[in-house]
Tab-separated table of C-alpha atoms in Angstrom:
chain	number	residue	atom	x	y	z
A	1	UNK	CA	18.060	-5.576	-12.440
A	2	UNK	CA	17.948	-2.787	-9.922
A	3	UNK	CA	21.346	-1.273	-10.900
A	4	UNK	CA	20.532	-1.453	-14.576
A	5	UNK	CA	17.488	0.599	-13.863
A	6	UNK	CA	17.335	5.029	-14.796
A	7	UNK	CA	16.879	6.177	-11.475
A	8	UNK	CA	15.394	9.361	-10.055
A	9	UNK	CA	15.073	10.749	-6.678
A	10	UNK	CA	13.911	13.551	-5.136
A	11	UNK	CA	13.044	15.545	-1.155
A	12	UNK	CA	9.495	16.479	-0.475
A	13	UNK	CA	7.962	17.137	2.777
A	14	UNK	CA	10.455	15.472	4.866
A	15	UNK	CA	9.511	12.352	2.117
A	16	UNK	CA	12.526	11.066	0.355
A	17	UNK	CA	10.786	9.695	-3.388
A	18	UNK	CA	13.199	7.558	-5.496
A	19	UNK	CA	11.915	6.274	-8.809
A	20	UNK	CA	13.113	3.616	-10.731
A	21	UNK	CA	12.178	3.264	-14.415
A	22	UNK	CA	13.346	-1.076	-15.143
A	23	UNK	CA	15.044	-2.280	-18.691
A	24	UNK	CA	12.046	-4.351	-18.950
A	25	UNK	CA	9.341	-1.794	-19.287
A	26	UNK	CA	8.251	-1.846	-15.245
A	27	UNK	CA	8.795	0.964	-12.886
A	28	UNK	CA	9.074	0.898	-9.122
A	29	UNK	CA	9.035	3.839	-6.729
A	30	UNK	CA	9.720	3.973	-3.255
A	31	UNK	CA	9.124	6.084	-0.420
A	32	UNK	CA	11.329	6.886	2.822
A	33	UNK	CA	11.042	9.181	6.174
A	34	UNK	CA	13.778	11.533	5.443
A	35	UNK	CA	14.283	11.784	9.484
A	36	UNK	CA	14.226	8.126	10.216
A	37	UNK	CA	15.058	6.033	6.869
A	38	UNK	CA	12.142	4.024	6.978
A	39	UNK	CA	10.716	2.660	4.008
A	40	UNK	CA	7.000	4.147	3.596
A	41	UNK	CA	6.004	2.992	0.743
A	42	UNK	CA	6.999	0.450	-2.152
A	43	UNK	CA	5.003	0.348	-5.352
A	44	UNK	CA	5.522	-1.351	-8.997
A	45	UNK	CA	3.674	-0.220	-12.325
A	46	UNK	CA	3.593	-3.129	-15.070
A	47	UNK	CA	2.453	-1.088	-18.373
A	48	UNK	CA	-0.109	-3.458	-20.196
A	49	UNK	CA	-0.335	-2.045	-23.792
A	50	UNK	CA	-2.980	0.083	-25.192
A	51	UNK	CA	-6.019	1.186	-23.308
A	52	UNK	CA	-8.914	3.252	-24.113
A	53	UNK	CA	-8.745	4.715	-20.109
A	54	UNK	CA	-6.345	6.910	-19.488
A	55	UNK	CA	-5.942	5.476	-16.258
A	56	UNK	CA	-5.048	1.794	-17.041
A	57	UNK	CA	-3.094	3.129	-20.216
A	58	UNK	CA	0.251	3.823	-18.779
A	59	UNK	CA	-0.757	0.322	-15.943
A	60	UNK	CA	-1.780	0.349	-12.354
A	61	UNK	CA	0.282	0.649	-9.267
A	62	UNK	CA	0.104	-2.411	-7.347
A	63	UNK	CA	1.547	-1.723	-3.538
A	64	UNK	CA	3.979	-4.239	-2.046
A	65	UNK	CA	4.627	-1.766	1.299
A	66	UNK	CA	2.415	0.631	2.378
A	67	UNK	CA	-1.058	2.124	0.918
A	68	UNK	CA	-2.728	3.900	-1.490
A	69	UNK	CA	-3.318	7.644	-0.601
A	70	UNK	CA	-7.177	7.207	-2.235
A	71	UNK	CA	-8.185	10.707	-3.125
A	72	UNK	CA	-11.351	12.391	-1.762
A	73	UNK	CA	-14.114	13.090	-4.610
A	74	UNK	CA	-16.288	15.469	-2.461
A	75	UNK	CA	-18.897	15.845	-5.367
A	76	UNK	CA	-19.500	12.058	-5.448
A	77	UNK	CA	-20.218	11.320	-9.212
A	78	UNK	CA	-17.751	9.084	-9.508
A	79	UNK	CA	-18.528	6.634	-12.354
A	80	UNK	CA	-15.684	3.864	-10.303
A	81	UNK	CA	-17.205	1.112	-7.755
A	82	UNK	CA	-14.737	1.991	-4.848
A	83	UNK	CA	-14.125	0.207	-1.414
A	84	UNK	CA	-16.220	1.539	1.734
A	85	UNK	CA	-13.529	3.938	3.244
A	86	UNK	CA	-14.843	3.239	6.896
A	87	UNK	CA	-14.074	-0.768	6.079
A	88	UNK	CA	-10.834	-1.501	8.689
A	89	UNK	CA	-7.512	-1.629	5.860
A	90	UNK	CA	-4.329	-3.710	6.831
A	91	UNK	CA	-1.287	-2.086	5.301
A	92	UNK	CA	2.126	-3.274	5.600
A	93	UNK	CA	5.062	-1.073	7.229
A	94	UNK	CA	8.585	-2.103	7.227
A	95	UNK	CA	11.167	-1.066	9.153
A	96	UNK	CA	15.047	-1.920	9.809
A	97	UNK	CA	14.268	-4.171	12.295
A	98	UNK	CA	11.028	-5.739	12.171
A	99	UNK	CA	8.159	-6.390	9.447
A	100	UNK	CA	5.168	-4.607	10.943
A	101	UNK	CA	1.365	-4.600	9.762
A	102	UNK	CA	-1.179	-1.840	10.728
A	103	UNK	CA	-4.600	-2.149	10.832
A	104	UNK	CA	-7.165	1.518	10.166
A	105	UNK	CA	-10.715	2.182	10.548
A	106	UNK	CA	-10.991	-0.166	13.406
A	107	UNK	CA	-14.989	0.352	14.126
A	108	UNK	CA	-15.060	-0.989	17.416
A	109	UNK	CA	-12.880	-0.606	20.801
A	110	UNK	CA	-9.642	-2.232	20.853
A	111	UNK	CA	-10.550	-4.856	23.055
A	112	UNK	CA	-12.956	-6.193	21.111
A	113	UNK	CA	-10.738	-7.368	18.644
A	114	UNK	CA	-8.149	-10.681	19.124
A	115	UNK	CA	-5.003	-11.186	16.901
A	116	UNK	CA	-3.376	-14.771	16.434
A	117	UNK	CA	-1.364	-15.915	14.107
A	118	UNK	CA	-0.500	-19.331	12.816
A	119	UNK	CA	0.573	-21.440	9.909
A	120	UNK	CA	2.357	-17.807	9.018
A	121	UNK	CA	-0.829	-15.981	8.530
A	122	UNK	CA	-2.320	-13.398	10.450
A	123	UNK	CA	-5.789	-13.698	11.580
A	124	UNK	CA	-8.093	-10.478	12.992
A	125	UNK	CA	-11.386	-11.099	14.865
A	126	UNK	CA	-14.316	-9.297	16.670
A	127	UNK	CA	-15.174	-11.158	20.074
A	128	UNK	CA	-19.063	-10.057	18.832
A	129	UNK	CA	-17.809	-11.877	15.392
A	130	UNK	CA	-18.780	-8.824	12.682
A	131	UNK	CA	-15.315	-8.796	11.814
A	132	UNK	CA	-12.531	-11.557	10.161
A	133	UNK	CA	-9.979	-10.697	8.141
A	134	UNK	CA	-6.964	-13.053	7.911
């Protein structure tokens, strides 16, 4: 499917940005560390027909690696209901030779907080228990 695809890439602040337009209508783009090779970010648009917002028109990006870049609306009349941006965000980040996960906005000291995992999921916890995310 992938080698079927019209492909475009491009440099950009030591970020390496290949795009990758499907037969099928869906587009995935991915982002690598020019220096290292390490794969940033991942992301796949699924267009869902006709929309009155612009902004759902042409679909939404739905991340597979990595995380939105949300951008800063410093006059705050934003007519969206967004996330807090001091809630803590996992995010995944792949590598050659390990899956890794990363955890920002972390309110408390790190020692507050205890990972396990089990069953295959990954479970985060506050020792004073105002956090849980698994």
């Amino acid at each position: 499917l992938i080698r079927d695809a019209r492909k475009t890439c491009l440099i950009a602040d030591n970020v390496k940005k290949v795009h990758f337009c499907l037969p099928d209508g869906r587009e995935m783009a991915e982002e690598y560390d020019v220096s290292s090779g390490e794969l940033l970010v991942r992301k796949w648009k699924v267009k869902h027909g006709i929309s009155v917002n612009k902004e759902t028109a042409g679909g939404r990006w739905d991340y597979e690696v990595g995380e939105q870049q949300s951008p800063m609306n410093p006059s705050g009349d934003s007519a969206e209901i967004r996330e807090s941006t001091s809630n803590p965000v996992c995010s995944r980040r792949d590598n050659a030779k390990a899956f890794q996960w990363g955890i920002r906005n972390l309110p408390y000291p790190l020692q507050t907080y205890n990972v396990t995992v089990a069953n295959g999921k990954i479970t985060v916890r506050t020792a004073n228990k105002k956090y849980f995310k698994e």
